[in-house]
Every structure is written in C-alpha cells, then in structure tokens.
Coordinates of C-alpha atoms in Angstrom, one line a residue:
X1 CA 199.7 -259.2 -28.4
X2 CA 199.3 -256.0 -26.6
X3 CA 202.1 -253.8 -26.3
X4 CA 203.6 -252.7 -22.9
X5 CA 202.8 -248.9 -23.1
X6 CA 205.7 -248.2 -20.3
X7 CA 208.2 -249.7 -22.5
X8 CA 211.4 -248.2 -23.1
X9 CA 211.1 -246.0 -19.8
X10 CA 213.9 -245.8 -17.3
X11 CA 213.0 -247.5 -14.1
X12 CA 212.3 -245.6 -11.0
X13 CA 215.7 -244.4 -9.1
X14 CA 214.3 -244.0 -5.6
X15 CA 211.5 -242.8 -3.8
X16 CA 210.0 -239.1 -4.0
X17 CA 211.6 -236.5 -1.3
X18 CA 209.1 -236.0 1.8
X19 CA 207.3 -232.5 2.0
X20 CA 209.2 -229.9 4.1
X21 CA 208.1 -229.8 8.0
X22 CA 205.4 -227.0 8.9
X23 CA 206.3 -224.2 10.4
X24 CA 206.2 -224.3 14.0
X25 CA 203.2 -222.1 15.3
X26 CA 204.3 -219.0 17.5
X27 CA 204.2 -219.3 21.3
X28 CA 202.8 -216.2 22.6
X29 CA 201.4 -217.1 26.2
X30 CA 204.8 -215.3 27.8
X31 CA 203.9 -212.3 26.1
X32 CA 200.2 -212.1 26.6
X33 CA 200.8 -212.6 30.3
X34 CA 203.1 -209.8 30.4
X35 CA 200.5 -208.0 29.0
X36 CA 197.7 -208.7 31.3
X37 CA 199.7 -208.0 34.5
X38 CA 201.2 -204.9 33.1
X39 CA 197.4 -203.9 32.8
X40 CA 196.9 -205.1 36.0
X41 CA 199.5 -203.0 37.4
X42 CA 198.8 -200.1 35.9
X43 CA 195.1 -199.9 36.7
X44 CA 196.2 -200.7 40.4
X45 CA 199.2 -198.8 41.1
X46 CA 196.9 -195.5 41.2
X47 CA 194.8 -196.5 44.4
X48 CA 196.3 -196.2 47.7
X49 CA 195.2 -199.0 50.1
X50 CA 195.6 -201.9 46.6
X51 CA 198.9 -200.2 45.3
X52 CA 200.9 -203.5 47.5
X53 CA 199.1 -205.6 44.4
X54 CA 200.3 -203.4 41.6
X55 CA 203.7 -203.6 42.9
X56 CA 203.1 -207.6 42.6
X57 CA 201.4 -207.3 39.3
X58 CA 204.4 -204.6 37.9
X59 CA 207.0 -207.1 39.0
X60 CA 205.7 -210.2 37.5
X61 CA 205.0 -207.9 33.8
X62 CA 208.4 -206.7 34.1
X63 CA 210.0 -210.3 34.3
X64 CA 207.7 -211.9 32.0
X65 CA 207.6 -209.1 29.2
X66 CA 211.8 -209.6 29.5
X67 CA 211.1 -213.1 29.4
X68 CA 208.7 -212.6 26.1
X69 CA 211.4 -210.3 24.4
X70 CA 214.3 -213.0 25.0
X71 CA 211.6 -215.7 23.3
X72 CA 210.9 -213.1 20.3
X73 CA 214.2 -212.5 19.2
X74 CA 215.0 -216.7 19.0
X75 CA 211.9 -217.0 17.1
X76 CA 209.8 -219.0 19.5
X77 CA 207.5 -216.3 19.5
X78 CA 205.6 -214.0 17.4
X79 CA 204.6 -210.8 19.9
X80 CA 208.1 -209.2 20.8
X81 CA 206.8 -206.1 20.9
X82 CA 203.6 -206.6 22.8
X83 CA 206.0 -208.0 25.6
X84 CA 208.6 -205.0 25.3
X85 CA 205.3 -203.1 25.9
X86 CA 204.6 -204.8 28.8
X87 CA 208.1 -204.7 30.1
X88 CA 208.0 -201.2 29.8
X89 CA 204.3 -200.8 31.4
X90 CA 205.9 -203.3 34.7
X91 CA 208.9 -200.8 35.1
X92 CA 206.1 -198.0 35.5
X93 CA 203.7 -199.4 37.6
X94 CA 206.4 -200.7 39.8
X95 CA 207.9 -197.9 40.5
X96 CA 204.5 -196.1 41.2
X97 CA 203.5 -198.9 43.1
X98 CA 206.3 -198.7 45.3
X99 CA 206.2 -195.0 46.3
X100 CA 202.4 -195.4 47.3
X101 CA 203.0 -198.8 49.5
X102 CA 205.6 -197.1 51.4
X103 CA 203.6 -194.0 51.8
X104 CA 200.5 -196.4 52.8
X105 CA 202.7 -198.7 55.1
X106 CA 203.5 -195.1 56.5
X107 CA 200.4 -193.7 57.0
X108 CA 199.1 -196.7 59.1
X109 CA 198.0 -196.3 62.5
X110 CA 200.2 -198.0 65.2
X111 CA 199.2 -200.4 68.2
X112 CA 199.6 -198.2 71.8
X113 CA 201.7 -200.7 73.6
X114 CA 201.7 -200.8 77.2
X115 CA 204.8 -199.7 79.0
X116 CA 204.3 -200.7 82.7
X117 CA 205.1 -203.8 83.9
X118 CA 201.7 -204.3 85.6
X119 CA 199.7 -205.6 82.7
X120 CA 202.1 -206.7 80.5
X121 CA 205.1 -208.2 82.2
X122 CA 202.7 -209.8 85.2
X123 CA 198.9 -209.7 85.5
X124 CA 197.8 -206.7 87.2
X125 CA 195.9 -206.9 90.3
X126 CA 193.0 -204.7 91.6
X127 CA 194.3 -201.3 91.8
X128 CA 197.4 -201.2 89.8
X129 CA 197.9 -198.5 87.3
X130 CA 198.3 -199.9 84.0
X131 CA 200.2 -197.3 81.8
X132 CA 200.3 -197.3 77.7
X133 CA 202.8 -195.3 75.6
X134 CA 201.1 -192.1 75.0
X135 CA 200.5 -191.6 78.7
X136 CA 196.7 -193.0 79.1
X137 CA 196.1 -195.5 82.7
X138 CA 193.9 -197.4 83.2
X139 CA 192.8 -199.1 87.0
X140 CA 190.7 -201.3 87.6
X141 CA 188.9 -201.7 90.9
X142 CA 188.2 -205.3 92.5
X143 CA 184.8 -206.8 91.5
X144 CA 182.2 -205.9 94.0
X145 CA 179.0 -208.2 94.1
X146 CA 175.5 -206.8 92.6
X147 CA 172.1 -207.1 91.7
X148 CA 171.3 -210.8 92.1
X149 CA 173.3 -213.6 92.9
X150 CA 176.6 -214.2 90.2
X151 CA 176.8 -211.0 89.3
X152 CA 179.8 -208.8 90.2
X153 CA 180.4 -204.9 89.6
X154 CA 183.6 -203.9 87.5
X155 CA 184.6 -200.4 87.7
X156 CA 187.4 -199.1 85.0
X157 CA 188.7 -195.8 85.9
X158 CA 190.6 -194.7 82.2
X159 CA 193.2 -191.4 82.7
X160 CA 193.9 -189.2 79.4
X161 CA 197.1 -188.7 80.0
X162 CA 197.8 -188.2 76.0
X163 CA 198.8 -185.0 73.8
X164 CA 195.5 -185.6 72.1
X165 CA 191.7 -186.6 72.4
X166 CA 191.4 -190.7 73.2
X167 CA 188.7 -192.2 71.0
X168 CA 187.1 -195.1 73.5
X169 CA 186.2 -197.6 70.4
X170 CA 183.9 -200.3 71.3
X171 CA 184.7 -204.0 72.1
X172 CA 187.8 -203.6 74.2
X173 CA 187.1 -205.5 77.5
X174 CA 187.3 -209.2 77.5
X175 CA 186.5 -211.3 80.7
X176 CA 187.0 -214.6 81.7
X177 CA 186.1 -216.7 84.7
X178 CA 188.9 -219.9 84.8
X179 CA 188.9 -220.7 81.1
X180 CA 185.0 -219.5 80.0
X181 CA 184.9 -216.4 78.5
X182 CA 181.6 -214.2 79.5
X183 CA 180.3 -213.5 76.0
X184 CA 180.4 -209.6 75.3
X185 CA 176.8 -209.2 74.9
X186 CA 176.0 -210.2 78.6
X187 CA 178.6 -207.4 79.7
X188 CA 176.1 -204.8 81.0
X189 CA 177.3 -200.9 80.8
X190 CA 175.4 -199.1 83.1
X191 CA 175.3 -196.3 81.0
X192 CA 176.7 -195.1 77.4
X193 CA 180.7 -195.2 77.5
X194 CA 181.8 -191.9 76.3
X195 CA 182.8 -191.2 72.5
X196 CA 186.1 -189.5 73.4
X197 CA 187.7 -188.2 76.1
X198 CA 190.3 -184.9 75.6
X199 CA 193.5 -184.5 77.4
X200 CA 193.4 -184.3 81.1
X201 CA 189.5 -185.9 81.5
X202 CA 189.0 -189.0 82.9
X203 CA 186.5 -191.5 82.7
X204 CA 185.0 -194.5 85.2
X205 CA 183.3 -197.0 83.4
X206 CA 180.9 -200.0 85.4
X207 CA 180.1 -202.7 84.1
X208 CA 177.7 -205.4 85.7
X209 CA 179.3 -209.1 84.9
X210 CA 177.4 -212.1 85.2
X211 CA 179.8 -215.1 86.0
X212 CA 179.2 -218.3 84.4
X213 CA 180.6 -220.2 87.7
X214 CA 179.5 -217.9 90.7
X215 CA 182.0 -219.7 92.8
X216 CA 185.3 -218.6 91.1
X217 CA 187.4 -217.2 92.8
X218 CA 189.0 -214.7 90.2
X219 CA 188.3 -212.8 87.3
X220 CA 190.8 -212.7 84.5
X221 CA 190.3 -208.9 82.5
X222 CA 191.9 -207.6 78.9
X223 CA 191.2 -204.1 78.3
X224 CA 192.1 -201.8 75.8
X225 CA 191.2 -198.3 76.5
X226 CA 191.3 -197.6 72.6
X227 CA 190.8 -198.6 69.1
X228 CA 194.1 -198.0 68.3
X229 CA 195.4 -199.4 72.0
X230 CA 196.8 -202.8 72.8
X231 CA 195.3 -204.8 75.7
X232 CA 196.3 -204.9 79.3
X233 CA 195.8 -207.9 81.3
X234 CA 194.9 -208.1 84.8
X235 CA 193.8 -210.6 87.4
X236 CA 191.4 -209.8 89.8
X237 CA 190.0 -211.8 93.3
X238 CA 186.7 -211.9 93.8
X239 CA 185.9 -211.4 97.3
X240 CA 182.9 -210.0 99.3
X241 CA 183.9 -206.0 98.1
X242 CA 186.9 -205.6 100.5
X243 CA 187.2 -202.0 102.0
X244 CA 183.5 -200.5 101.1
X245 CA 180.9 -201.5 103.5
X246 CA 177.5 -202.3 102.1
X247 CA 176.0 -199.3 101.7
X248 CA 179.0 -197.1 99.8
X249 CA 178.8 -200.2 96.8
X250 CA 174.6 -199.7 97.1
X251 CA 175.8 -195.7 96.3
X252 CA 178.2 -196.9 93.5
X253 CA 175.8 -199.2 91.9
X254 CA 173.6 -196.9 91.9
X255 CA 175.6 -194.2 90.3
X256 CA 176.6 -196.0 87.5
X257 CA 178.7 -194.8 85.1
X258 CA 180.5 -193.7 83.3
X259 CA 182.3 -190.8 85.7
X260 CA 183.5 -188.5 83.6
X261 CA 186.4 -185.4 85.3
X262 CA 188.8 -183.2 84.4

C-alpha cells in the first residue's frame, strides 16, 4: 500500500489573504481644463474687440485651477501644480481681460436718439421737424405723385445741426404702405445721396416710391439720417400734392436731388 505523501502535515487554518486593492488612478480632467482655459485666456485677453471671451475663459481657469489644487492636495489627483499654474494664468488674464472690455464697452459708438416728440412720442406728419440729440432735423415733405401711375415723390430735407461732419450711411429709410413694406431696392434716388455733410450744410434727398397698393391712403416712413442715428417715424397722407400746382412738382421732379446748402 502506497503511502499518503501529505502525511503528518498540519491541516489548512483558513484561506489565503486577498491581494491589496490597486491604487486608484489619478483624476486629472479639473486640472487639464484649468489649463486649456487659462491658455484660452491668455491668448485672448490681448485683442481688443475678443477680450469679453478672455475675461470668460480667465474666470472659469481661475475657479477650476482652485478647484484642481483643492483635489491635489486630497489625493484625488495627480497635476496640482499644472492647476496652481492655471490658477495663476486665470488671475492674469482676468484682470487684463477686464481693463480692455471696459475700455472696448467704452469706446463704442452710441445710438443718436431722437429728442422731439414728433417722431418718437407720435408719428410725425408731413412737415414736422424731427430733431435728434446732436442737433441734426430731419423733415419730410408730403408725397407728391410722379412718373407713372403708383408712384409718389418723397423729399427728405436732413439739417446738420451737429458740432461735427454727419456721415449719411446707407440703408436708413424704410417705407411701408398699410402693413407691406416697399423692398429697398425699388426705392429710386434720383441722384447719389451725399457721403457727408459738415456742420451747417443741408441736404434734400428725393426719392421716387412705387406703392404696392396705389390706393392707400398713407405712407408710413422710418428714417435715420445716420449710421450711428436711431430712426424717426412718421406718417404721411397721400393726397394729390397739396399746395404746389402741377407744374412747381414737374420743376422738383425734375431737379432731383439731392439739394445740398449751407
């Protein structure tokens, strides 16, 4: 008979410990973030009109690099001083950031508000003098029919009343007939607006208007004698060219415009 060759061993007292857990991997994303909008920041805290996005990039780096630092020092992550890095990077781009957006906000051109009550508080009416903050008018004489049939004459007489030279722009008259708006590129100038007009001059614009229902019986106006100016509203009857006969709108048509004076 074979002997048992584990004879005369102890038997087993219990099972074998388990293996230690693995350490837990670092969490770095925080930090890493911080990072990339502290870059962010910094590379767009320098330009002027973008420094409003480098102050949002330098605020987020700031709170997540503190964020990063906090996680470092409990040992959740690995890259506490890649996130005090970014911290510090934030703080800078914030604080350039700032100083430029309020220099930008600053240095933005305002809207010219109208300051009469005709045009703004009511609709004016043909003839009122609609008057903006820096001291340009504007009047607007009532639509006088031309050319062929649903087709009026507006005349825009614009006042530099301003310390400085008024550039004109382009696209500032709107007009409507009840709720239809005549599209801008049927709105016939009959001759070049000009560029600019200095302090003192004065410029009368005509404009030949087709109406898309001839039998309206007003013509609702926004003007803006500006780029920089806010429009004016008026609301003008159309009737059969009220105090000039015949022959004085067969002069003005033929004119055209614009009238420039000093």
């Amino acid at each position: 008979m074979t002997a048992d060759p584990y004879a005369g061993w102890p038997p087993p007292q219990g099972a074998y410990p388990a293996p230690p857990p693995a350490p837990a991997r670092p969490r770095n994303g925080v930090g890493t973030a911080a990072l990339l909008m502290g870059g962010g920041g910094a590379w767009l805290c320098w330009t002027f009109a973008a420094s409003a996005l480098g102050l949002a990039c330098g605020l987020l780096a700031t709170a997540l690099g503190a964020w990063g630092v906090v996680r470092a020092r409990r040992g959740i992550a690995s890259n506490g001083g890649e996130a005090l890095g970014a911290m510090w990077l934030g703080i800078g781009s914030t604080v350039i950031s700032a100083v430029l957006t309020v220099l930008f906000v600053a240095w933005l051109p305002g809207t010219t508000g109208v300051v009469s009550d005709a045009g703004d508080a009511y609709l004016a009416a043909a003839g009122d003098e609609v008057a903006f903050d820096d001291g340009v008018t504007v009047v607007i004489a009532e639509p006088l029919p031309t050319g062929g049939a649903g087709t009026v004459s507006l005349e825009i007489t614009v006042v530099n009343g301003a310390d400085g030279p008024l550039d004109m722009g382009e696209g500032a008259l709107r007009v409507f007939t009840g709720d239809e708006r005549v599209p801008n590129e049927l709105l016939e100038l009959t001759a070049p607006a000009p560029a600019e007009l200095v302090t003192g001059e004065s410029a009368r614009l005509t404009y030949r208007v087709p109406l898309p229902d001839p039998g309206a019986g007003y013509l609702s106006v926004d003007f803006a004698p500006g780029e920089d100016h806010a429009f004016g509203y008026w609301d003008l009857a159309l009737g059969d060219g009220g105090s000039r006969d015949p022959e004085e709108r067969e002069d003005a048509d033929d004119a055209g415009g614009p009238e420039i004076s000093v």
